[in-house]
């Protein structure tokens, strides 16, 4: 646990009692503060009270008397589509509002560091797609290279729930736009921007607000090194904002669409080969094509970003290459579940929007595509150019019929449920085919989250392979 600094002897309110809220309350108490907790859910309040937390009704009059700050869980909207009423009340009372990410960056460094030979560092990863895989891959590379490391944030443990830093440790954080948007302190040593595509637009009032939330990690964080994917205009803009000269190597530019040139520091992948260049000289090259845990161009982008982040803190190319080859991938992200009679089954349940689904559809050939769920604005119309590898679509969930109208000439079947979709796709697949779950939709019509949807896919695949 990271004891929160700066509130000893004071009362701090915590709104939202999920994983991060409870961890925040415990970390505040460990730092000598009094944590006053609240959640709209009576069940969550009861569970927190059972853990010894102090319930404090933040909806009552005069709730803000003697409250030093309000710490908000990331899932609670603070501005758009409209301010949460409790947060608005805190604003009106002049109470500072922060989140656990802000508390972490304020509290991570301690006087114990004066005795360390190597100062601990933080690598923070944000972006629309691939940030979980990139963060996990950085963590894996560091561990394989013998560096002490922890993984936290939007993946794994809550940031305040990790252990205090060891000598020379590197903490890898995955940070969503929800987390970067509100944090009052953002000071990573290395910041990584993977890419940008439309997502969470209601929460940020459009693409401009969404990008602005991501940009805060760089513009306000002032990292020593920035790894920036430049395959979208926003990434190009961000990289340009961070450099002062053509040869400024504080920025490492990353691409899977262009061979990068110039006097700066570049990492790019072309035709399955990763290359690192610096001052117009190639320093390293890695063949990514046969790395099972990183299939497709989108994973090559993740590999480039992770490679660049690790190079930024001194890990050697050969160490990174060995770790890339031993990386097994993350659950629900281009995860190879099984292969039988030449048919491969791949779980990409995390592909909850059309951009991530497009990347999955480009990664494989002869696809039996399971898609659908709670569709997002625009459906799958923009995927038309990426259907050339699809032999047939098997549609599930709330948006199955809407998706069917947007498939053009691609054959499809309305299956509605996962078990029917898997059974039909497996029965019709032949050697060389890939049965791919890449829903291009949210899961909430049939499942509590994308993980449960992916688990159901795995269960259905395993059941079919036994038959």
Short mmCIF file of C-alpha atoms in Angstrom, two decimals:
data_model
loop_
_atom_site.label_atom_id
_atom_site.label_comp_id
_atom_site.label_asym_id
_atom_site.label_seq_id
_atom_site.Cartn_x
_atom_site.Cartn_y
_atom_site.Cartn_z
CA UNK A 1 0.00 0.00 0.00
CA UNK A 2 1.11 3.59 -0.71
CA UNK A 3 0.17 5.75 2.32
CA UNK A 4 -1.29 9.03 1.07
CA UNK A 5 0.79 12.05 2.02
CA UNK A 6 -0.46 15.53 2.84
CA UNK A 7 -3.68 14.85 4.77
CA UNK A 8 -2.49 13.63 8.17
CA UNK A 9 -5.01 14.60 10.85
CA UNK A 10 -7.56 15.82 8.29
CA UNK A 11 -10.82 14.36 6.92
CA UNK A 12 -10.98 13.37 3.25
CA UNK A 13 -14.18 12.25 1.50
CA UNK A 14 -14.14 9.31 -0.93
CA UNK A 15 -16.93 8.98 -3.51
CA UNK A 16 -17.36 5.56 -5.13
CA UNK A 17 -16.56 2.33 -3.32
CA UNK A 18 -15.36 0.00 -6.02
CA UNK A 19 -11.81 -1.38 -6.14
CA UNK A 20 -10.08 1.99 -6.46
CA UNK A 21 -12.34 3.75 -3.93
CA UNK A 22 -11.76 1.19 -1.19
CA UNK A 23 -8.01 1.15 -1.87
CA UNK A 24 -8.00 4.94 -1.69
CA UNK A 25 -9.78 4.95 1.66
CA UNK A 26 -7.29 2.45 3.11
CA UNK A 27 -4.32 4.43 1.76
CA UNK A 28 -5.68 7.67 3.24
CA UNK A 29 -6.03 5.99 6.63
CA UNK A 30 -2.51 4.58 6.35
CA UNK A 31 -1.28 8.13 5.80
CA UNK A 32 -2.98 9.40 8.96
CA UNK A 33 -6.12 10.88 7.38
CA UNK A 34 -9.71 10.11 8.30
CA UNK A 35 -11.46 8.61 5.25
CA UNK A 36 -15.18 9.44 4.99
CA UNK A 37 -16.71 7.17 2.35
CA UNK A 38 -19.91 7.24 0.31
CA UNK A 39 -21.51 5.45 -2.63
CA UNK A 40 -24.95 5.73 -4.22
CA UNK A 41 -25.32 1.97 -3.82
CA UNK A 42 -26.63 0.83 -0.45
CA UNK A 43 -25.00 -2.55 -1.07
CA UNK A 44 -21.59 -0.92 -1.63
CA UNK A 45 -22.01 1.19 1.50
CA UNK A 46 -22.91 -1.86 3.57
CA UNK A 47 -19.87 -3.75 2.27
CA UNK A 48 -17.57 -0.81 3.08
CA UNK A 49 -19.02 -0.45 6.55
CA UNK A 50 -18.39 -4.15 7.08
CA UNK A 51 -14.71 -3.46 6.37
CA UNK A 52 -14.60 -0.83 9.09
CA UNK A 53 -14.99 2.21 6.82
CA UNK A 54 -16.68 5.38 8.11
CA UNK A 55 -19.84 6.08 6.11
CA UNK A 56 -20.47 9.77 5.51
CA UNK A 57 -23.54 10.98 3.60
CA UNK A 58 -22.18 13.43 1.04
CA UNK A 59 -25.70 14.36 -0.11
CA UNK A 60 -26.76 16.02 3.15
CA UNK A 61 -26.62 19.73 3.95
CA UNK A 62 -23.32 20.99 5.38
CA UNK A 63 -21.60 17.78 4.29
CA UNK A 64 -18.45 19.69 3.38
CA UNK A 65 -17.72 21.26 6.74
CA UNK A 66 -14.14 20.35 7.72
CA UNK A 67 -13.63 18.12 4.62
CA UNK A 68 -10.17 18.76 3.14
CA UNK A 69 -10.71 17.10 -0.26
CA UNK A 70 -13.01 14.86 -2.28
CA UNK A 71 -11.46 11.84 -4.00
CA UNK A 72 -13.57 10.49 -6.86
CA UNK A 73 -13.53 7.04 -8.43
CA UNK A 74 -12.76 7.14 -12.18
CA UNK A 75 -16.13 5.79 -13.33
CA UNK A 76 -18.04 8.79 -11.94
CA UNK A 77 -18.54 11.64 -14.48
CA UNK A 78 -17.35 14.95 -13.09
CA UNK A 79 -18.13 17.30 -15.98
CA UNK A 80 -19.74 15.66 -19.03
CA UNK A 81 -22.36 14.65 -19.98
CA UNK A 82 -23.27 16.55 -16.81
CA UNK A 83 -21.50 17.06 -13.46
CA UNK A 84 -22.23 14.56 -10.73
CA UNK A 85 -24.30 16.34 -8.07
CA UNK A 86 -21.93 15.50 -5.23
CA UNK A 87 -18.93 16.72 -7.21
CA UNK A 88 -20.78 19.91 -8.12
CA UNK A 89 -21.56 20.44 -4.43
CA UNK A 90 -17.86 20.04 -3.59
CA UNK A 91 -16.99 22.65 -6.21
CA UNK A 92 -19.57 25.03 -4.76
CA UNK A 93 -18.09 24.55 -1.29
CA UNK A 94 -14.56 25.14 -2.57
CA UNK A 95 -13.43 21.61 -1.72
CA UNK A 96 -10.59 20.36 -4.00
CA UNK A 97 -11.54 17.33 -6.13
CA UNK A 98 -8.93 14.73 -7.10
CA UNK A 99 -8.65 11.01 -7.84
CA UNK A 100 -6.43 8.14 -6.76
CA UNK A 101 -3.99 8.78 -9.62
CA UNK A 102 -3.35 12.30 -8.36
CA UNK A 103 -2.85 11.01 -4.81
CA UNK A 104 -0.44 8.35 -6.06
CA UNK A 105 1.84 10.77 -7.88
CA UNK A 106 1.88 13.04 -4.81
CA UNK A 107 2.65 10.17 -2.43
CA UNK A 108 4.86 7.63 -4.22
CA UNK A 109 8.23 9.27 -3.49
CA UNK A 110 9.37 9.11 0.15
CA UNK A 111 12.44 9.95 2.21
CA UNK A 112 13.45 6.27 1.98
CA UNK A 113 14.51 7.00 -1.59
CA UNK A 114 17.49 8.99 -0.27
CA UNK A 115 19.08 5.64 0.60
CA UNK A 116 18.47 4.03 -2.82
CA UNK A 117 21.29 3.55 -5.31
CA UNK A 118 18.85 3.88 -8.24
CA UNK A 119 15.81 6.15 -8.04
CA UNK A 120 12.53 4.35 -8.79
CA UNK A 121 10.75 5.38 -11.98
CA UNK A 122 7.24 5.40 -13.38
CA UNK A 123 6.22 4.53 -16.93
CA UNK A 124 2.63 5.59 -17.65
CA UNK A 125 0.75 4.32 -20.72
CA UNK A 126 -2.37 5.90 -22.21
CA UNK A 127 -4.18 5.85 -25.57
CA UNK A 128 -7.35 4.40 -27.07
CA UNK A 129 -6.34 0.90 -28.08
CA UNK A 130 -3.50 -1.34 -27.02
CA UNK A 131 -2.61 0.37 -23.76
CA UNK A 132 -3.29 -2.73 -21.66
CA UNK A 133 -1.14 -4.94 -23.86
CA UNK A 134 1.56 -2.28 -24.08
CA UNK A 135 1.65 -1.80 -20.29
CA UNK A 136 1.71 -5.56 -19.66
CA UNK A 137 4.40 -6.02 -22.29
CA UNK A 138 6.61 -3.31 -20.73
CA UNK A 139 6.16 -4.98 -17.35
CA UNK A 140 7.04 -8.37 -18.86
CA UNK A 141 10.18 -7.02 -20.57
CA UNK A 142 11.38 -5.40 -17.35
CA UNK A 143 10.78 -8.56 -15.35
CA UNK A 144 12.61 -10.66 -17.95
CA UNK A 145 15.49 -8.17 -17.85
CA UNK A 146 15.74 -8.61 -14.06
CA UNK A 147 14.38 -5.19 -13.17
CA UNK A 148 12.13 -4.96 -10.09
CA UNK A 149 8.73 -3.88 -11.41
CA UNK A 150 5.03 -3.58 -10.56
CA UNK A 151 2.01 -3.22 -12.84
CA UNK A 152 -1.01 -1.17 -11.78
CA UNK A 153 -3.68 1.36 -12.74
CA UNK A 154 -6.39 0.46 -15.20
CA UNK A 155 -4.87 -3.02 -15.30
CA UNK A 156 -4.00 -5.24 -12.37
CA UNK A 157 -3.89 -3.55 -8.96
CA UNK A 158 -5.12 -0.11 -7.97
CA UNK A 159 -2.30 2.44 -7.91
CA UNK A 160 -2.50 3.00 -4.16
CA UNK A 161 -2.66 -0.73 -3.50
CA UNK A 162 0.84 -1.51 -4.77
CA UNK A 163 3.88 -1.94 -2.53
CA UNK A 164 6.19 0.97 -1.67
CA UNK A 165 9.02 1.23 -4.18
CA UNK A 166 12.20 -0.83 -3.99
CA UNK A 167 15.64 0.40 -4.99
CA UNK A 168 15.66 0.79 -8.79
CA UNK A 169 12.06 -0.35 -9.25
CA UNK A 170 9.99 0.62 -12.28
CA UNK A 171 6.23 0.96 -11.80
CA UNK A 172 4.21 0.57 -15.00
CA UNK A 173 0.79 2.22 -15.03
CA UNK A 174 -2.02 1.87 -17.55
CA UNK A 175 -4.06 5.07 -17.38
CA UNK A 176 -7.45 5.63 -19.01
CA UNK A 177 -8.81 9.03 -20.02
CA UNK A 178 -11.09 8.83 -16.99
CA UNK A 179 -8.00 8.67 -14.78
CA UNK A 180 -5.84 11.29 -16.49
CA UNK A 181 -8.68 13.79 -16.87
CA UNK A 182 -9.10 14.61 -13.18
CA UNK A 183 -5.73 13.83 -11.58
CA UNK A 184 -4.15 16.91 -10.00
CA UNK A 185 -0.65 15.42 -10.19
CA UNK A 186 0.73 13.58 -13.24
CA UNK A 187 4.51 13.21 -13.17
CA UNK A 188 5.67 10.00 -14.90
CA UNK A 189 9.31 9.59 -15.90
CA UNK A 190 8.26 8.06 -19.22
CA UNK A 191 4.84 8.70 -20.78
CA UNK A 192 3.47 6.54 -23.62
CA UNK A 193 0.70 7.49 -26.08
CA UNK A 194 -0.33 4.50 -28.20
CA UNK A 195 -2.98 5.90 -30.57
CA UNK A 196 -6.32 7.70 -30.65
CA UNK A 197 -9.72 6.64 -31.97
CA UNK A 198 -13.28 7.67 -30.99
CA UNK A 199 -14.32 6.30 -27.59
CA UNK A 200 -15.97 7.60 -24.41
CA UNK A 201 -17.08 10.67 -26.36
CA UNK A 202 -20.10 11.38 -24.17
CA UNK A 203 -17.84 11.46 -21.09
CA UNK A 204 -15.50 13.99 -22.73
CA UNK A 205 -17.97 15.97 -24.89
CA UNK A 206 -16.37 14.84 -28.15
CA UNK A 207 -12.98 13.97 -29.60
CA UNK A 208 -11.40 17.26 -28.55
CA UNK A 209 -12.17 16.67 -24.90
CA UNK A 210 -11.14 13.01 -25.16
CA UNK A 211 -7.75 13.92 -26.63
CA UNK A 212 -7.31 16.72 -24.10
CA UNK A 213 -7.70 14.19 -21.27
CA UNK A 214 -4.95 12.00 -22.77
CA UNK A 215 -2.72 14.99 -23.53
CA UNK A 216 -2.65 16.03 -19.86
CA UNK A 217 -0.23 13.18 -19.12
CA UNK A 218 2.32 14.89 -21.38
CA UNK A 219 1.51 18.59 -21.24
CA UNK A 220 1.10 18.74 -17.47
CA UNK A 221 3.21 15.75 -16.53
CA UNK A 222 6.46 16.90 -18.13
CA UNK A 223 7.94 13.40 -18.56
CA UNK A 224 11.69 12.99 -19.09
CA UNK A 225 10.89 10.91 -22.16
CA UNK A 226 7.71 10.65 -24.25
CA UNK A 227 6.89 7.68 -26.50
CA UNK A 228 4.25 8.83 -28.98
CA UNK A 229 2.39 6.93 -31.70
CA UNK A 230 2.16 9.27 -34.68
CA UNK A 231 -0.16 7.38 -37.00
CA UNK A 232 -3.02 9.79 -36.22
CA UNK A 233 -2.98 13.62 -36.44
CA UNK A 234 -3.35 13.92 -32.68
CA UNK A 235 -0.17 11.93 -32.12
CA UNK A 236 1.69 14.02 -34.69
CA UNK A 237 0.51 17.18 -32.97
CA UNK A 238 1.50 15.88 -29.54
CA UNK A 239 4.97 14.81 -30.69
CA UNK A 240 5.52 18.19 -32.30
CA UNK A 241 4.48 19.97 -29.11
CA UNK A 242 7.04 18.02 -27.06
CA UNK A 243 10.18 18.66 -29.14
CA UNK A 244 12.37 21.75 -29.50
CA UNK A 245 14.72 20.67 -32.29
CA UNK A 246 14.78 18.10 -35.09
CA UNK A 247 17.22 15.95 -33.12
CA UNK A 248 15.44 16.25 -29.76
CA UNK A 249 15.55 12.67 -28.45
CA UNK A 250 13.27 13.26 -25.46
CA UNK A 251 10.50 12.12 -27.83
CA UNK A 252 10.54 8.65 -29.37
CA UNK A 253 8.17 8.55 -32.34
CA UNK A 254 6.38 5.26 -33.06
CA UNK A 255 4.62 4.11 -36.24
CA UNK A 256 3.32 0.99 -37.96
CA UNK A 257 2.22 2.88 -41.07
CA UNK A 258 5.38 4.75 -42.06
CA UNK A 259 9.12 4.20 -42.24
CA UNK A 260 10.30 6.98 -39.94
CA UNK A 261 13.32 9.05 -40.86
CA UNK A 262 15.13 12.02 -39.39
CA UNK A 263 17.66 12.92 -36.75
CA UNK A 264 15.35 12.12 -33.85
CA UNK A 265 14.66 8.82 -32.08
CA UNK A 266 12.26 6.53 -33.98
CA UNK A 267 10.81 3.05 -33.58
CA UNK A 268 8.62 1.67 -36.35
CA UNK A 269 7.39 -1.62 -37.81
CA UNK A 270 7.17 -2.32 -41.52
CA UNK A 271 6.18 -5.67 -43.06
CA UNK A 272 6.54 -7.35 -39.68
CA UNK A 273 10.00 -6.00 -38.81
CA UNK A 274 10.59 -3.59 -35.93
CA UNK A 275 13.39 -1.08 -36.46
CA UNK A 276 14.98 1.46 -34.14
CA UNK A 277 16.76 4.50 -35.62
CA UNK A 278 18.49 7.42 -33.95
CA UNK A 279 20.36 10.29 -35.58
CA UNK A 280 19.61 8.71 -38.97
CA UNK A 281 21.32 5.44 -37.98
CA UNK A 282 19.60 2.07 -37.52
CA UNK A 283 20.43 0.62 -34.11
CA UNK A 284 18.37 -2.57 -34.02
CA UNK A 285 15.87 -4.74 -35.90
CA UNK A 286 13.49 -7.47 -34.68
CA UNK A 287 11.39 -9.87 -36.74
CA UNK A 288 7.91 -9.77 -35.16
CA UNK A 289 6.13 -12.00 -37.67
CA UNK A 290 6.38 -15.31 -35.82
CA UNK A 291 5.82 -14.01 -32.29
CA UNK A 292 2.64 -15.85 -31.32
CA UNK A 293 1.69 -13.50 -28.49
CA UNK A 294 1.76 -10.41 -30.74
CA UNK A 295 -0.22 -11.14 -33.93
CA UNK A 296 -1.16 -8.40 -36.37
CA UNK A 297 -0.23 -4.82 -37.08
CA UNK A 298 -1.97 -3.51 -33.95
CA UNK A 299 0.18 -5.74 -31.76
CA UNK A 300 3.25 -4.68 -33.69
CA UNK A 301 2.36 -1.13 -32.68
CA UNK A 302 2.13 -2.28 -29.06
CA UNK A 303 5.52 -3.97 -29.43
CA UNK A 304 7.06 -0.78 -30.84
CA UNK A 305 5.68 1.34 -28.00
CA UNK A 306 6.85 -1.13 -25.34
CA UNK A 307 10.25 -1.46 -27.00
CA UNK A 308 10.65 2.33 -27.06
CA UNK A 309 9.61 2.75 -23.42
CA UNK A 310 12.10 0.13 -22.27
CA UNK A 311 14.89 1.56 -24.43
CA UNK A 312 14.14 4.94 -22.82
CA UNK A 313 15.24 3.55 -19.45
CA UNK A 314 18.25 1.67 -20.75
CA UNK A 315 17.09 -1.89 -21.50
CA UNK A 316 19.10 -3.38 -24.38
CA UNK A 317 17.58 -4.47 -27.72
CA UNK A 318 18.59 -8.13 -27.28
CA UNK A 319 16.98 -8.29 -23.84
CA UNK A 320 13.80 -6.79 -25.27
CA UNK A 321 13.75 -9.18 -28.23
CA UNK A 322 13.97 -12.21 -25.98
CA UNK A 323 11.14 -10.92 -23.79
CA UNK A 324 8.92 -10.18 -26.80
CA UNK A 325 9.27 -13.80 -27.88
CA UNK A 326 8.26 -15.14 -24.47
CA UNK A 327 5.23 -12.83 -24.09
CA UNK A 328 2.00 -14.86 -24.08
CA UNK A 329 -0.40 -11.98 -24.66
CA UNK A 330 -3.26 -10.80 -22.48
CA UNK A 331 -6.60 -12.52 -21.95
CA UNK A 332 -9.34 -11.28 -24.28
CA UNK A 333 -6.89 -9.45 -26.57
CA UNK A 334 -6.05 -11.47 -29.71
CA UNK A 335 -5.76 -14.44 -27.35
CA UNK A 336 -5.30 -17.75 -29.14
CA UNK A 337 -7.58 -20.15 -27.24
CA UNK A 338 -7.13 -23.36 -29.18
CA UNK A 339 -6.32 -24.89 -32.53
CA UNK A 340 -7.81 -28.09 -33.89
CA UNK A 341 -7.68 -29.63 -37.36
CA UNK A 342 -6.07 -26.45 -38.69
CA UNK A 343 -8.78 -24.15 -37.28
CA UNK A 344 -7.63 -21.47 -34.86
CA UNK A 345 -9.92 -19.93 -32.21
CA UNK A 346 -9.07 -16.37 -31.12
CA UNK A 347 -10.62 -14.39 -28.28
CA UNK A 348 -10.53 -10.60 -28.82
CA UNK A 349 -13.49 -9.71 -26.61
CA UNK A 350 -11.70 -6.46 -25.69
CA UNK A 351 -12.39 -5.24 -29.25
CA UNK A 352 -15.37 -3.20 -28.03
CA UNK A 353 -15.23 -0.52 -30.75
CA UNK A 354 -14.88 -0.57 -34.52
CA UNK A 355 -11.28 0.62 -34.53
CA UNK A 356 -10.04 -2.24 -32.36
CA UNK A 357 -12.22 -4.71 -34.28
CA UNK A 358 -10.70 -3.45 -37.54
CA UNK A 359 -7.22 -4.19 -36.24
CA UNK A 360 -8.27 -7.73 -35.29
CA UNK A 361 -9.84 -8.28 -38.72
CA UNK A 362 -6.58 -7.24 -40.39
CA UNK A 363 -4.50 -9.62 -38.26
CA UNK A 364 -5.96 -12.89 -39.58
CA UNK A 365 -7.04 -14.57 -42.83
CA UNK A 366 -10.13 -16.68 -43.61
CA UNK A 367 -12.09 -15.35 -40.65
CA UNK A 368 -15.28 -16.77 -39.16
CA UNK A 369 -16.21 -13.55 -37.36
CA UNK A 370 -18.34 -13.49 -34.20
CA UNK A 371 -19.54 -9.93 -33.66
CA UNK A 372 -22.28 -7.99 -31.94
CA UNK A 373 -23.44 -6.89 -28.54
CA UNK A 374 -24.49 -3.40 -27.56
CA UNK A 375 -23.48 -1.47 -30.65
CA UNK A 376 -22.02 2.02 -30.51
CA UNK A 377 -22.96 5.04 -32.60
CA UNK A 378 -22.52 4.30 -36.30
CA UNK A 379 -22.54 0.53 -35.81
CA UNK A 380 -20.00 -1.29 -37.98
CA UNK A 381 -20.48 0.71 -41.16
CA UNK A 382 -16.87 1.94 -41.09
CA UNK A 383 -15.60 -1.67 -41.11
CA UNK A 384 -16.63 -2.23 -44.74
CA UNK A 385 -13.04 -2.00 -46.01
CA UNK A 386 -11.87 -4.55 -43.45
CA UNK A 387 -14.26 -7.37 -44.32
CA UNK A 388 -12.21 -8.82 -47.18
CA UNK A 389 -10.80 -11.53 -44.89
CA UNK A 390 -14.21 -12.46 -43.46
CA UNK A 391 -15.70 -15.69 -44.80
CA UNK A 392 -18.87 -15.26 -42.75
CA UNK A 393 -20.15 -13.24 -39.79
CA UNK A 394 -22.00 -14.81 -36.86
CA UNK A 395 -23.96 -12.06 -35.11
CA UNK A 396 -24.96 -11.98 -31.45
CA UNK A 397 -26.60 -9.67 -28.97
CA UNK A 398 -28.75 -6.56 -29.10
CA UNK A 399 -27.27 -5.13 -32.31
CA UNK A 400 -27.14 -8.35 -34.35
CA UNK A 401 -29.80 -7.30 -36.85
CA UNK A 402 -28.46 -3.75 -37.13
CA UNK A 403 -25.00 -5.12 -37.86
CA UNK A 404 -26.43 -7.48 -40.48
CA UNK A 405 -27.74 -4.48 -42.47
CA UNK A 406 -24.22 -3.01 -42.59
CA UNK A 407 -22.34 -6.08 -43.83
CA UNK A 408 -22.89 -5.54 -47.54
CA UNK A 409 -22.21 -8.76 -49.46
CA UNK A 410 -20.53 -10.53 -46.54
CA UNK A 411 -22.46 -13.71 -45.65
CA UNK A 412 -23.90 -13.69 -42.15
CA UNK A 413 -26.04 -15.62 -39.69
CA UNK A 414 -28.11 -14.17 -36.84
CA UNK A 415 -27.11 -16.38 -33.92
CA UNK A 416 -28.13 -14.13 -31.01
CA UNK A 417 -26.18 -16.09 -28.36
CA UNK A 418 -22.51 -16.99 -28.00
CA UNK A 419 -23.05 -20.74 -27.82
CA UNK A 420 -24.97 -20.77 -31.11
CA UNK A 421 -22.39 -18.54 -32.80
CA UNK A 422 -19.44 -20.68 -31.72
CA UNK A 423 -21.20 -23.93 -32.61
CA UNK A 424 -22.12 -22.67 -36.09
CA UNK A 425 -18.73 -21.13 -36.82
CA UNK A 426 -16.86 -24.23 -35.62
CA UNK A 427 -19.08 -26.53 -37.69
CA UNK A 428 -18.52 -24.54 -40.87
CA UNK A 429 -14.80 -23.80 -40.41
CA UNK A 430 -12.14 -25.70 -42.32
CA UNK A 431 -8.35 -25.92 -42.11
CA UNK A 432 -6.78 -22.47 -42.41
CA UNK A 433 -9.80 -20.66 -40.94
CA UNK A 434 -9.79 -18.51 -37.79
CA UNK A 435 -12.88 -18.34 -35.60
CA UNK A 436 -12.51 -14.81 -34.22
CA UNK A 437 -14.49 -13.11 -31.48
CA UNK A 438 -14.05 -9.36 -32.12
CA UNK A 439 -17.44 -7.92 -31.17
CA UNK A 440 -17.06 -4.25 -32.24
CA UNK A 441 -19.62 -3.56 -29.50
CA UNK A 442 -20.00 -3.24 -25.76
CA UNK A 443 -20.95 -6.32 -23.76
CA UNK A 444 -23.57 -4.90 -21.40
CA UNK A 445 -26.62 -6.29 -23.22
CA UNK A 446 -25.66 -9.88 -22.30
CA UNK A 447 -22.63 -9.71 -19.97
CA UNK A 448 -21.45 -7.51 -17.08
CA UNK A 449 -18.15 -6.79 -18.88
CA UNK A 450 -16.01 -7.82 -21.83
CA UNK A 451 -14.06 -10.28 -19.64
CA UNK A 452 -17.19 -12.33 -18.93
CA UNK A 453 -18.04 -12.29 -22.62
CA UNK A 454 -14.58 -13.58 -23.45
CA UNK A 455 -14.82 -16.24 -20.75
CA UNK A 456 -18.11 -17.41 -22.26
CA UNK A 457 -16.47 -17.64 -25.68
CA UNK A 458 -13.67 -19.76 -24.21
CA UNK A 459 -16.18 -22.04 -22.47
CA UNK A 460 -18.16 -22.48 -25.70
CA UNK A 461 -15.02 -23.20 -27.72
CA UNK A 462 -13.85 -25.81 -25.22
CA UNK A 463 -17.28 -27.46 -25.22
CA UNK A 464 -17.32 -27.66 -29.01
CA UNK A 465 -13.81 -29.07 -29.24
CA UNK A 466 -14.81 -31.92 -26.92
CA UNK A 467 -17.56 -33.00 -29.29
#
